[in-house]
Amino acid sequence: MRFTAGLGATSRGSVSRSTLTGVAFMLASGAVVAFMEAAVRGVSQTLHPFVLVFWREVFSVLLLLPLWMSVGRPRVARRRLPLHLLRSLLNGGAILTWYLALRSLPLAEATALGFTAILFAAMGSRAVLGERVFPLQWIAIAAGLVGAALIVGPGLGLDTGLENAGAFGATAALGSAVLFAASMLVAKLQSRSDGSAVSALLLALGMGTLAGVLAVPVWAWPSPEQFAWLGFFALCNVLGQVFFLEAMRRASATIVIPLDVSRLVWALLFGAVFYAEWPAPPALIGAVLIGASAVLVVLGARHGERDTPEPARSAEV
């Protein structure tokens, strides 16, 4: 398959090396994040997700501090701190509820419901930012919500027999998606003058503080083996972000962002291999609908922007 020149192709129509590298980075990002979430599912059975998130953010801060210092220790203006705090609270709540979902739901279903964040963000961009949502995106959003209903419906589309745990997990996954969507909208409101290093550091500090406060009632010190896993989670989290940013830098967003849906495939594989989980047909159909709708929301935005005529300019006198 060949891409058009506008999507990172060479002058002769073949895919450029930079585009192929970007695709590889995005697939690697999806694999790393999916493997981390598969491991989180196992560790969260013996260590409460609130404690898990707290220590993950502690390790993340330790990994991000050298990066922040290497770029000159940039600071954030006081007037922008409230937005950073709000995003930390939203993102922290999203991660905490997401880990609760991973603890209660099979990987494939949790991952599929997590992708509804893109649908909620698209709807929110209309209400909060006043951005236009194109017809193809509305169709995709509707299809994605049908997919979510198939997963959350009677019996949750699962063959596990854990209806109560599944209902809680589905609620946590959808709640996490809504919070992630809100965090995306806040990120768009933030000033772009803040560097990625200081933004990532502040986000980790805020999320770690929130998780630490909530972890007090359920606090338990991790074992040495669990500490090793926590450090591994932080490393995977940082690597996943680095691979994602490299993919965005090397290839068109139209190509690489839809490939993030590959996490669904990895989640299905890791769930089957590590936990002997296999979704029932309704859940599989729902996952496919959500994944396809997430891709169409992204592509629909680019297609709509390209087809929207520019406003006519008055002739200069």
PDB file of C-alpha atoms in Angstrom:
ATOM      1  CA  MET A   1       0.000   0.000   0.000  1.00  0.00           C
ATOM      2  CA  ARG A   2       1.310   3.441  -0.892  1.00  0.00           C
ATOM      3  CA  PHE A   3       0.525   6.754   0.737  1.00  0.00           C
ATOM      4  CA  THR A   4       0.028  10.024  -1.059  1.00  0.00           C
ATOM      5  CA  ALA A   5       2.740  12.631  -1.046  1.00  0.00           C
ATOM      6  CA  GLY A   6       0.879  14.708   1.528  1.00  0.00           C
ATOM      7  CA  LEU A   7       1.152  11.857   4.013  1.00  0.00           C
ATOM      8  CA  GLY A   8       4.902  11.505   4.136  1.00  0.00           C
ATOM      9  CA  ALA A   9       5.571   9.894   0.745  1.00  0.00           C
ATOM     10  CA  THR A  10       8.610  10.487  -1.396  1.00  0.00           C
ATOM     11  CA  SER A  11       8.394  12.226  -4.743  1.00  0.00           C
ATOM     12  CA  ARG A  12       8.040   8.879  -6.507  1.00  0.00           C
ATOM     13  CA  GLY A  13       5.058   7.840  -4.358  1.00  0.00           C
ATOM     14  CA  SER A  14       6.813   5.300  -2.141  1.00  0.00           C
ATOM     15  CA  VAL A  15       6.641   5.586   1.631  1.00  0.00           C
ATOM     16  CA  SER A  16       9.569   7.567   3.033  1.00  0.00           C
ATOM     17  CA  ARG A  17      11.994   6.079   5.541  1.00  0.00           C
ATOM     18  CA  SER A  18      10.948   8.738   8.072  1.00  0.00           C
ATOM     19  CA  THR A  19       7.297   7.655   7.762  1.00  0.00           C
ATOM     20  CA  LEU A  20       8.187   3.976   8.202  1.00  0.00           C
ATOM     21  CA  THR A  21      10.260   4.863  11.268  1.00  0.00           C
ATOM     22  CA  GLY A  22       7.338   6.835  12.680  1.00  0.00           C
ATOM     23  CA  VAL A  23       5.017   3.874  12.123  1.00  0.00           C
ATOM     24  CA  ALA A  24       7.512   1.597  13.902  1.00  0.00           C
ATOM     25  CA  PHE A  25       7.741   3.976  16.866  1.00  0.00           C
ATOM     26  CA  MET A  26       3.942   4.169  17.191  1.00  0.00           C
ATOM     27  CA  LEU A  27       3.571   0.376  17.070  1.00  0.00           C
ATOM     28  CA  ALA A  28       6.356   0.063  19.650  1.00  0.00           C
ATOM     29  CA  SER A  29       4.619   2.638  21.861  1.00  0.00           C
ATOM     30  CA  GLY A  30       1.384   0.646  21.688  1.00  0.00           C
ATOM     31  CA  ALA A  31       3.165  -2.614  22.534  1.00  0.00           C
ATOM     32  CA  VAL A  32       5.042  -1.106  25.501  1.00  0.00           C
ATOM     33  CA  VAL A  33       1.927   0.524  26.974  1.00  0.00           C
ATOM     34  CA  ALA A  34      -0.187  -2.608  26.447  1.00  0.00           C
ATOM     35  CA  PHE A  35       2.452  -4.812  28.113  1.00  0.00           C
ATOM     36  CA  MET A  36       2.681  -2.389  31.040  1.00  0.00           C
ATOM     37  CA  GLU A  37      -1.101  -2.498  31.469  1.00  0.00           C
ATOM     38  CA  ALA A  38      -1.084  -6.289  31.325  1.00  0.00           C
ATOM     39  CA  ALA A  39       1.505  -6.326  34.118  1.00  0.00           C
ATOM     40  CA  VAL A  40      -0.461  -3.693  36.091  1.00  0.00           C
ATOM     41  CA  ARG A  41      -3.485  -6.010  35.976  1.00  0.00           C
ATOM     42  CA  GLY A  42      -1.472  -8.705  37.736  1.00  0.00           C
ATOM     43  CA  VAL A  43       0.286  -6.512  40.326  1.00  0.00           C
ATOM     44  CA  SER A  44      -2.914  -4.614  41.206  1.00  0.00           C
ATOM     45  CA  GLN A  45      -4.441  -7.839  42.518  1.00  0.00           C
ATOM     46  CA  THR A  46      -2.058  -7.701  45.510  1.00  0.00           C
ATOM     47  CA  LEU A  47      -1.217  -3.975  45.673  1.00  0.00           C
ATOM     48  CA  HIS A  48      -4.009  -1.386  45.718  1.00  0.00           C
ATOM     49  CA  PRO A  49      -4.112   0.721  42.523  1.00  0.00           C
ATOM     50  CA  PHE A  50      -3.872   3.968  44.535  1.00  0.00           C
ATOM     51  CA  VAL A  51      -0.586   2.830  46.100  1.00  0.00           C
ATOM     52  CA  LEU A  52       0.568   1.566  42.714  1.00  0.00           C
ATOM     53  CA  VAL A  53      -0.075   4.900  40.991  1.00  0.00           C
ATOM     54  CA  PHE A  54       1.656   6.825  43.798  1.00  0.00           C
ATOM     55  CA  TRP A  55       4.886   4.853  43.463  1.00  0.00           C
ATOM     56  CA  ARG A  56       4.712   4.885  39.671  1.00  0.00           C
ATOM     57  CA  GLU A  57       4.650   8.681  39.752  1.00  0.00           C
ATOM     58  CA  VAL A  58       7.491   8.783  42.286  1.00  0.00           C
ATOM     59  CA  PHE A  59       9.665   6.755  39.905  1.00  0.00           C
ATOM     60  CA  SER A  60       8.469   8.888  36.974  1.00  0.00           C
ATOM     61  CA  VAL A  61       9.581  12.076  38.771  1.00  0.00           C
ATOM     62  CA  LEU A  62      13.006  10.521  39.373  1.00  0.00           C
ATOM     63  CA  LEU A  63      13.273   9.736  35.652  1.00  0.00           C
ATOM     64  CA  LEU A  64      12.004  13.175  34.563  1.00  0.00           C
ATOM     65  CA  LEU A  65      14.160  15.310  36.881  1.00  0.00           C
ATOM     66  CA  PRO A  66      17.387  14.772  34.882  1.00  0.00           C
ATOM     67  CA  LEU A  67      15.521  15.659  31.678  1.00  0.00           C
ATOM     68  CA  TRP A  68      14.145  18.843  33.265  1.00  0.00           C
ATOM     69  CA  MET A  69      17.610  19.850  34.482  1.00  0.00           C
ATOM     70  CA  SER A  70      19.199  19.088  31.106  1.00  0.00           C
ATOM     71  CA  VAL A  71      16.994  21.680  29.388  1.00  0.00           C
ATOM     72  CA  GLY A  72      17.857  24.476  31.803  1.00  0.00           C
ATOM     73  CA  ARG A  73      15.305  23.933  34.591  1.00  0.00           C
ATOM     74  CA  PRO A  74      12.486  25.908  32.928  1.00  0.00           C
ATOM     75  CA  ARG A  75       9.767  27.346  35.161  1.00  0.00           C
ATOM     76  CA  VAL A  76       6.059  27.934  34.706  1.00  0.00           C
ATOM     77  CA  ALA A  77       4.457  31.350  35.115  1.00  0.00           C
ATOM     78  CA  ARG A  78       2.212  31.582  38.185  1.00  0.00           C
ATOM     79  CA  ARG A  79      -0.824  32.509  36.089  1.00  0.00           C
ATOM     80  CA  ARG A  80      -0.623  29.128  34.323  1.00  0.00           C
ATOM     81  CA  LEU A  81      -0.264  27.036  37.479  1.00  0.00           C
ATOM     82  CA  PRO A  82      -4.069  26.635  37.984  1.00  0.00           C
ATOM     83  CA  LEU A  83      -4.395  24.953  34.565  1.00  0.00           C
ATOM     84  CA  HIS A  84      -1.472  22.647  35.363  1.00  0.00           C
ATOM     85  CA  LEU A  85      -3.097  21.807  38.701  1.00  0.00           C
ATOM     86  CA  LEU A  86      -6.465  21.137  37.055  1.00  0.00           C
ATOM     87  CA  ARG A  87      -4.889  18.882  34.448  1.00  0.00           C
ATOM     88  CA  SER A  88      -2.973  17.006  37.153  1.00  0.00           C
ATOM     89  CA  LEU A  89      -6.214  16.384  39.070  1.00  0.00           C
ATOM     90  CA  LEU A  90      -8.061  15.238  35.951  1.00  0.00           C
ATOM     91  CA  ASN A  91      -5.214  13.063  34.704  1.00  0.00           C
ATOM     92  CA  GLY A  92      -4.607  11.674  38.188  1.00  0.00           C
ATOM     93  CA  GLY A  93      -8.278  10.764  38.565  1.00  0.00           C
ATOM     94  CA  ALA A  94      -8.221   9.204  35.102  1.00  0.00           C
ATOM     95  CA  ILE A  95      -5.196   7.027  35.899  1.00  0.00           C
ATOM     96  CA  LEU A  96      -6.574   5.967  39.285  1.00  0.00           C
ATOM     97  CA  THR A  97      -9.931   4.906  37.841  1.00  0.00           C
ATOM     98  CA  TRP A  98      -8.149   3.322  34.863  1.00  0.00           C
ATOM     99  CA  TYR A  99      -6.091   1.091  37.140  1.00  0.00           C
ATOM    100  CA  LEU A 100      -9.258   0.131  38.999  1.00  0.00           C
ATOM    101  CA  ALA A 101     -10.730  -0.862  35.625  1.00  0.00           C
ATOM    102  CA  LEU A 102      -7.659  -2.926  34.742  1.00  0.00           C
ATOM    103  CA  ARG A 103      -7.995  -4.697  38.076  1.00  0.00           C
ATOM    104  CA  SER A 104     -11.641  -5.628  37.409  1.00  0.00           C
ATOM    105  CA  LEU A 105     -11.995  -6.067  33.624  1.00  0.00           C
ATOM    106  CA  PRO A 106     -10.274  -8.281  31.057  1.00  0.00           C
ATOM    107  CA  LEU A 107      -7.582  -6.367  29.180  1.00  0.00           C
ATOM    108  CA  ALA A 108      -9.270  -6.200  25.781  1.00  0.00           C
ATOM    109  CA  GLU A 109     -12.547  -4.817  27.147  1.00  0.00           C
ATOM    110  CA  ALA A 110     -10.814  -2.291  29.386  1.00  0.00           C
ATOM    111  CA  THR A 111      -8.587  -1.110  26.538  1.00  0.00           C
ATOM    112  CA  ALA A 112     -11.537  -0.787  24.157  1.00  0.00           C
ATOM    113  CA  LEU A 113     -13.559   1.266  26.659  1.00  0.00           C
ATOM    114  CA  GLY A 114     -10.483   3.416  27.246  1.00  0.00           C
ATOM    115  CA  PHE A 115     -10.529   4.491  23.592  1.00  0.00           C
ATOM    116  CA  THR A 116     -13.917   6.137  24.147  1.00  0.00           C
ATOM    117  CA  ALA A 117     -11.874   9.036  25.580  1.00  0.00           C
ATOM    118  CA  ILE A 118     -11.292  10.137  21.976  1.00  0.00           C
ATOM    119  CA  LEU A 119     -15.060  10.177  21.380  1.00  0.00           C
ATOM    120  CA  PHE A 120     -15.773  12.153  24.557  1.00  0.00           C
ATOM    121  CA  ALA A 121     -12.971  14.605  23.712  1.00  0.00           C
ATOM    122  CA  ALA A 122     -14.470  15.180  20.256  1.00  0.00           C
ATOM    123  CA  MET A 123     -17.874  15.917  21.782  1.00  0.00           C
ATOM    124  CA  GLY A 124     -16.312  18.127  24.444  1.00  0.00           C
ATOM    125  CA  SER A 125     -14.332  20.125  21.896  1.00  0.00           C
ATOM    126  CA  ARG A 126     -17.642  21.332  20.483  1.00  0.00           C
ATOM    127  CA  ALA A 127     -19.088  22.375  23.844  1.00  0.00           C
ATOM    128  CA  VAL A 128     -15.942  23.665  25.569  1.00  0.00           C
ATOM    129  CA  LEU A 129     -13.697  24.950  22.784  1.00  0.00           C
ATOM    130  CA  GLY A 130     -16.327  25.795  20.181  1.00  0.00           C
ATOM    131  CA  GLU A 131     -14.564  23.616  17.601  1.00  0.00           C
ATOM    132  CA  ARG A 132     -16.485  22.171  14.684  1.00  0.00           C
ATOM    133  CA  VAL A 133     -17.291  18.449  14.750  1.00  0.00           C
ATOM    134  CA  PHE A 134     -17.706  17.161  11.192  1.00  0.00           C
ATOM    135  CA  PRO A 135     -20.475  14.759  10.051  1.00  0.00           C
ATOM    136  CA  LEU A 136     -18.086  11.793   9.685  1.00  0.00           C
ATOM    137  CA  GLN A 137     -16.975  12.331  13.278  1.00  0.00           C
ATOM    138  CA  TRP A 138     -20.560  12.343  14.593  1.00  0.00           C
ATOM    139  CA  ILE A 139     -21.194   9.047  12.770  1.00  0.00           C
ATOM    140  CA  ALA A 140     -18.006   7.617  14.281  1.00  0.00           C
ATOM    141  CA  ILE A 141     -18.974   8.833  17.767  1.00  0.00           C
ATOM    142  CA  ALA A 142     -22.391   7.172  17.471  1.00  0.00           C
ATOM    143  CA  ALA A 143     -20.795   3.886  16.315  1.00  0.00           C
ATOM    144  CA  GLY A 144     -18.303   4.029  19.173  1.00  0.00           C
ATOM    145  CA  LEU A 145     -21.033   4.539  21.760  1.00  0.00           C
ATOM    146  CA  VAL A 146     -22.894   1.529  20.332  1.00  0.00           C
ATOM    147  CA  GLY A 147     -19.674  -0.450  20.737  1.00  0.00           C
ATOM    148  CA  ALA A 148     -19.362   0.669  24.355  1.00  0.00           C
ATOM    149  CA  ALA A 149     -22.980  -0.381  24.963  1.00  0.00           C
ATOM    150  CA  LEU A 150     -22.197  -3.861  23.616  1.00  0.00           C
ATOM    151  CA  ILE A 151     -19.359  -4.224  26.135  1.00  0.00           C
ATOM    152  CA  VAL A 152     -21.220  -2.696  29.080  1.00  0.00           C
ATOM    153  CA  GLY A 153     -24.525  -4.403  28.222  1.00  0.00           C
ATOM    154  CA  PRO A 154     -26.107  -7.438  29.937  1.00  0.00           C
ATOM    155  CA  GLY A 155     -23.370  -9.753  31.125  1.00  0.00           C
ATOM    156  CA  LEU A 156     -20.837  -7.204  29.807  1.00  0.00           C
ATOM    157  CA  GLY A 157     -20.169  -9.498  26.866  1.00  0.00           C
ATOM    158  CA  LEU A 158     -17.800 -11.481  29.075  1.00  0.00           C
ATOM    159  CA  ASP A 159     -17.434 -15.187  29.673  1.00  0.00           C
ATOM    160  CA  THR A 160     -15.922 -14.769  33.134  1.00  0.00           C
ATOM    161  CA  GLY A 161     -19.076 -14.900  35.256  1.00  0.00           C
ATOM    162  CA  LEU A 162     -17.858 -11.862  37.210  1.00  0.00           C
ATOM    163  CA  GLU A 163     -20.837  -9.634  36.458  1.00  0.00           C
ATOM    164  CA  ASN A 164     -20.506  -7.448  39.562  1.00  0.00           C
ATOM    165  CA  ALA A 165     -16.763  -6.953  39.173  1.00  0.00           C
ATOM    166  CA  GLY A 166     -17.276  -6.378  35.454  1.00  0.00           C
ATOM    167  CA  ALA A 167     -19.949  -3.732  36.035  1.00  0.00           C
ATOM    168  CA  PHE A 168     -17.660  -1.877  38.435  1.00  0.00           C
ATOM    169  CA  GLY A 169     -14.739  -2.173  36.016  1.00  0.00           C
ATOM    170  CA  ALA A 170     -16.807  -0.906  33.086  1.00  0.00           C
ATOM    171  CA  THR A 171     -17.987   2.071  35.136  1.00  0.00           C
ATOM    172  CA  ALA A 172     -14.400   2.824  36.165  1.00  0.00           C
ATOM    173  CA  ALA A 173     -13.178   2.522  32.553  1.00  0.00           C
ATOM    174  CA  LEU A 174     -15.830   4.907  31.215  1.00  0.00           C
ATOM    175  CA  GLY A 175     -15.261   7.320  34.087  1.00  0.00           C
ATOM    176  CA  SER A 176     -11.545   7.229  33.320  1.00  0.00           C
ATOM    177  CA  ALA A 177     -12.272   7.939  29.638  1.00  0.00           C
ATOM    178  CA  VAL A 178     -14.368  10.997  30.540  1.00  0.00           C
ATOM    179  CA  LEU A 179     -11.596  12.324  32.813  1.00  0.00           C
ATOM    180  CA  PHE A 180      -8.939  11.679  30.146  1.00  0.00           C
ATOM    181  CA  ALA A 181     -11.087  13.566  27.622  1.00  0.00           C
ATOM    182  CA  ALA A 182     -11.399  16.510  30.010  1.00  0.00           C
ATOM    183  CA  SER A 183      -7.626  16.436  30.523  1.00  0.00           C
ATOM    184  CA  MET A 184      -7.115  16.589  26.738  1.00  0.00           C
ATOM    185  CA  LEU A 185      -9.344  19.668  26.522  1.00  0.00           C
ATOM    186  CA  VAL A 186      -7.459  21.375  29.354  1.00  0.00           C
ATOM    187  CA  ALA A 187      -4.181  20.571  27.607  1.00  0.00           C
ATOM    188  CA  LYS A 188      -5.475  22.428  24.536  1.00  0.00           C
ATOM    189  CA  LEU A 189      -6.251  25.436  26.721  1.00  0.00           C
ATOM    190  CA  GLN A 190      -2.769  25.498  28.231  1.00  0.00           C
ATOM    191  CA  SER A 191      -0.224  27.919  26.893  1.00  0.00           C
ATOM    192  CA  ARG A 192       2.147  26.331  24.414  1.00  0.00           C
ATOM    193  CA  SER A 193       5.015  28.337  25.862  1.00  0.00           C
ATOM    194  CA  ASP A 194       5.518  25.686  28.554  1.00  0.00           C
ATOM    195  CA  GLY A 195       8.061  23.073  27.542  1.00  0.00           C
ATOM    196  CA  SER A 196       7.219  19.378  27.486  1.00  0.00           C
ATOM    197  CA  ALA A 197       9.787  18.564  30.191  1.00  0.00           C
ATOM    198  CA  VAL A 198       8.393  20.933  32.821  1.00  0.00           C
ATOM    199  CA  SER A 199       4.790  20.065  31.888  1.00  0.00           C
ATOM    200  CA  ALA A 200       5.477  16.334  32.251  1.00  0.00           C
ATOM    201  CA  LEU A 201       7.263  16.906  35.569  1.00  0.00           C
ATOM    202  CA  LEU A 202       4.425  19.005  36.998  1.00  0.00           C
ATOM    203  CA  LEU A 203       1.899  16.430  35.807  1.00  0.00           C
ATOM    204  CA  ALA A 204       3.780  13.609  37.553  1.00  0.00           C
ATOM    205  CA  LEU A 205       4.120  15.653  40.758  1.00  0.00           C
ATOM    206  CA  GLY A 206       0.406  16.517  40.778  1.00  0.00           C
ATOM    207  CA  MET A 207      -0.726  12.973  40.028  1.00  0.00           C
ATOM    208  CA  GLY A 208       1.633  11.535  42.617  1.00  0.00           C
ATOM    209  CA  THR A 209       0.330  13.921  45.279  1.00  0.00           C
ATOM    210  CA  LEU A 210      -3.300  13.053  44.520  1.00  0.00           C
ATOM    211  CA  ALA A 211      -2.585   9.317  44.523  1.00  0.00           C
ATOM    212  CA  GLY A 212      -0.597   9.615  47.759  1.00  0.00           C
ATOM    213  CA  VAL A 213      -3.472  11.328  49.592  1.00  0.00           C
ATOM    214  CA  LEU A 214      -6.022   8.766  48.376  1.00  0.00           C
ATOM    215  CA  ALA A 215      -3.660   5.874  49.169  1.00  0.00           C
ATOM    216  CA  VAL A 216      -3.447   6.698  52.904  1.00  0.00           C
ATOM    217  CA  PRO A 217      -6.510   4.621  53.956  1.00  0.00           C
ATOM    218  CA  VAL A 218      -5.351   1.596  51.943  1.00  0.00           C
ATOM    219  CA  TRP A 219      -1.610   2.044  52.416  1.00  0.00           C
ATOM    220  CA  ALA A 220       0.687  -0.982  52.304  1.00  0.00           C
ATOM    221  CA  TRP A 221       4.413  -1.014  51.647  1.00  0.00           C
ATOM    222  CA  PRO A 222       5.292  -2.849  48.425  1.00  0.00           C
ATOM    223  CA  SER A 223       7.485  -5.913  48.613  1.00  0.00           C
ATOM    224  CA  PRO A 224      10.924  -5.830  46.920  1.00  0.00           C
ATOM    225  CA  GLU A 225       9.452  -7.667  43.933  1.00  0.00           C
ATOM    226  CA  GLN A 226       6.582  -5.170  43.715  1.00  0.00           C
ATOM    227  CA  PHE A 227       9.045  -2.259  43.917  1.00  0.00           C
ATOM    228  CA  ALA A 228      10.857  -3.745  40.927  1.00  0.00           C
ATOM    229  CA  TRP A 229       7.575  -3.899  39.007  1.00  0.00           C
ATOM    230  CA  LEU A 230       6.762  -0.292  39.957  1.00  0.00           C
ATOM    231  CA  GLY A 231      10.082   0.903  38.573  1.00  0.00           C
ATOM    232  CA  PHE A 232       9.379  -1.114  35.434  1.00  0.00           C
ATOM    233  CA  PHE A 233       5.958   0.536  35.074  1.00  0.00           C
ATOM    234  CA  ALA A 234       7.520   3.999  35.313  1.00  0.00           C
ATOM    235  CA  LEU A 235      10.135   3.080  32.703  1.00  0.00           C
ATOM    236  CA  CYS A 236       7.450   1.714  30.354  1.00  0.00           C
ATOM    237  CA  ASN A 237       5.376   4.853  30.884  1.00  0.00           C
ATOM    238  CA  VAL A 238       8.290   7.125  29.946  1.00  0.00           C
ATOM    239  CA  LEU A 239       9.327   4.932  26.993  1.00  0.00           C
ATOM    240  CA  GLY A 240       5.760   4.841  25.702  1.00  0.00           C
ATOM    241  CA  GLN A 241       5.601   8.641  25.767  1.00  0.00           C
ATOM    242  CA  VAL A 242       9.023   9.008  24.110  1.00  0.00           C
ATOM    243  CA  PHE A 243       8.110   6.529  21.347  1.00  0.00           C
ATOM    244  CA  PHE A 244       4.790   8.341  20.807  1.00  0.00           C
ATOM    245  CA  LEU A 245       6.488  11.737  20.481  1.00  0.00           C
ATOM    246  CA  GLU A 246       9.109  10.299  18.113  1.00  0.00           C
ATOM    247  CA  ALA A 247       6.338   8.832  15.952  1.00  0.00           C
ATOM    248  CA  MET A 248       4.610  12.220  15.809  1.00  0.00           C
ATOM    249  CA  ARG A 249       7.889  13.920  14.919  1.00  0.00           C
ATOM    250  CA  ARG A 250       8.807  11.572  12.090  1.00  0.00           C
ATOM    251  CA  ALA A 251       5.470  10.945  10.361  1.00  0.00           C
ATOM    252  CA  SER A 252       2.131  12.593   9.651  1.00  0.00           C
ATOM    253  CA  ALA A 253      -0.359  12.479  12.522  1.00  0.00           C
ATOM    254  CA  THR A 254      -2.935  11.165  10.044  1.00  0.00           C
ATOM    255  CA  ILE A 255      -0.853   8.020   9.679  1.00  0.00           C
ATOM    256  CA  VAL A 256       0.489   7.351  13.158  1.00  0.00           C
ATOM    257  CA  ILE A 257      -2.358   8.386  15.509  1.00  0.00           C
ATOM    258  CA  PRO A 258      -4.814   5.780  14.123  1.00  0.00           C
ATOM    259  CA  LEU A 259      -2.102   3.144  14.678  1.00  0.00           C
ATOM    260  CA  ASP A 260      -2.471   3.680  18.436  1.00  0.00           C
ATOM    261  CA  VAL A 261      -5.499   1.397  18.079  1.00  0.00           C
ATOM    262  CA  SER A 262      -2.929  -1.416  17.745  1.00  0.00           C
ATOM    263  CA  ARG A 263      -3.052  -1.456  21.552  1.00  0.00           C
ATOM    264  CA  LEU A 264      -6.352  -3.319  21.190  1.00  0.00           C
ATOM    265  CA  VAL A 265      -4.593  -6.131  19.344  1.00  0.00           C
ATOM    266  CA  TRP A 266      -1.802  -6.269  21.931  1.00  0.00           C
ATOM    267  CA  ALA A 267      -4.331  -6.231  24.781  1.00  0.00           C
ATOM    268  CA  LEU A 268      -6.219  -9.116  23.211  1.00  0.00           C
ATOM    269  CA  LEU A 269      -2.967 -11.063  22.772  1.00  0.00           C
ATOM    270  CA  PHE A 270      -1.578 -10.373  26.253  1.00  0.00           C
ATOM    271  CA  GLY A 271      -4.946 -11.087  27.876  1.00  0.00           C
ATOM    272  CA  ALA A 272      -5.133 -14.475  26.140  1.00  0.00           C
ATOM    273  CA  VAL A 273      -1.497 -15.426  26.863  1.00  0.00           C
ATOM    274  CA  PHE A 274      -1.106 -14.181  30.452  1.00  0.00           C
ATOM    275  CA  TYR A 275      -4.654 -14.453  31.852  1.00  0.00           C
ATOM    276  CA  ALA A 276      -6.455 -16.914  29.526  1.00  0.00           C
ATOM    277  CA  GLU A 277      -9.026 -14.208  28.731  1.00  0.00           C
ATOM    278  CA  TRP A 278     -11.029 -14.294  25.541  1.00  0.00           C
ATOM    279  CA  PRO A 279     -13.901 -11.842  24.976  1.00  0.00           C
ATOM    280  CA  ALA A 280     -17.351 -13.097  24.058  1.00  0.00           C
ATOM    281  CA  PRO A 281     -18.599 -12.151  20.547  1.00  0.00           C
ATOM    282  CA  PRO A 282     -20.568  -9.035  21.657  1.00  0.00           C
ATOM    283  CA  ALA A 283     -17.475  -7.633  23.383  1.00  0.00           C
ATOM    284  CA  LEU A 284     -15.300  -8.343  20.336  1.00  0.00           C
ATOM    285  CA  ILE A 285     -17.774  -6.552  18.081  1.00  0.00           C
ATOM    286  CA  GLY A 286     -17.936  -3.651  20.527  1.00  0.00           C
ATOM    287  CA  ALA A 287     -14.122  -3.413  20.663  1.00  0.00           C
ATOM    288  CA  VAL A 288     -13.901  -3.341  16.859  1.00  0.00           C
ATOM    289  CA  LEU A 289     -16.580  -0.616  16.685  1.00  0.00           C
ATOM    290  CA  ILE A 290     -14.815   1.539  19.281  1.00  0.00           C
ATOM    291  CA  GLY A 291     -11.402   1.088  17.659  1.00  0.00           C
ATOM    292  CA  ALA A 292     -12.735   1.913  14.192  1.00  0.00           C
ATOM    293  CA  SER A 293     -14.672   4.920  15.491  1.00  0.00           C
ATOM    294  CA  ALA A 294     -11.565   6.299  17.240  1.00  0.00           C
ATOM    295  CA  VAL A 295      -9.667   6.107  13.937  1.00  0.00           C
ATOM    296  CA  LEU A 296     -12.533   7.758  12.041  1.00  0.00           C
ATOM    297  CA  VAL A 297     -12.774  10.616  14.552  1.00  0.00           C
ATOM    298  CA  VAL A 298      -9.119  11.461  13.871  1.00  0.00           C
ATOM    299  CA  LEU A 299      -9.359  11.012  10.108  1.00  0.00           C
ATOM    300  CA  GLY A 300     -12.711  12.826   9.992  1.00  0.00           C
ATOM    301  CA  ALA A 301     -11.170  15.922  11.540  1.00  0.00           C
ATOM    302  CA  ARG A 302      -8.413  16.045   8.933  1.00  0.00           C
ATOM    303  CA  HIS A 303     -10.850  15.337   6.088  1.00  0.00           C
ATOM    304  CA  GLY A 304     -13.282  18.003   7.287  1.00  0.00           C
ATOM    305  CA  GLU A 305     -10.558  20.616   7.710  1.00  0.00           C
ATOM    306  CA  ARG A 306      -9.280  19.910   4.193  1.00  0.00           C
ATOM    307  CA  ASP A 307     -12.753  20.200   2.640  1.00  0.00           C
ATOM    308  CA  THR A 308     -13.785  23.326   4.547  1.00  0.00           C
ATOM    309  CA  PRO A 309     -13.451  26.319   2.185  1.00  0.00           C
ATOM    310  CA  GLU A 310     -11.380  29.221   3.392  1.00  0.00           C
ATOM    311  CA  PRO A 311     -13.324  32.443   3.976  1.00  0.00           C
ATOM    312  CA  ALA A 312     -13.281  34.792   1.024  1.00  0.00           C
ATOM    313  CA  ARG A 313     -10.901  37.697   1.300  1.00  0.00           C
ATOM    314  CA  SER A 314     -11.939  41.163   0.245  1.00  0.00           C
ATOM    315  CA  ALA A 315     -10.034  42.573  -2.665  1.00  0.00           C
ATOM    316  CA  GLU A 316      -7.348  45.027  -1.809  1.00  0.00           C
ATOM    317  CA  VAL A 317      -7.851  48.500  -3.194  1.00  0.00           C
TER     318      VAL A 317
END
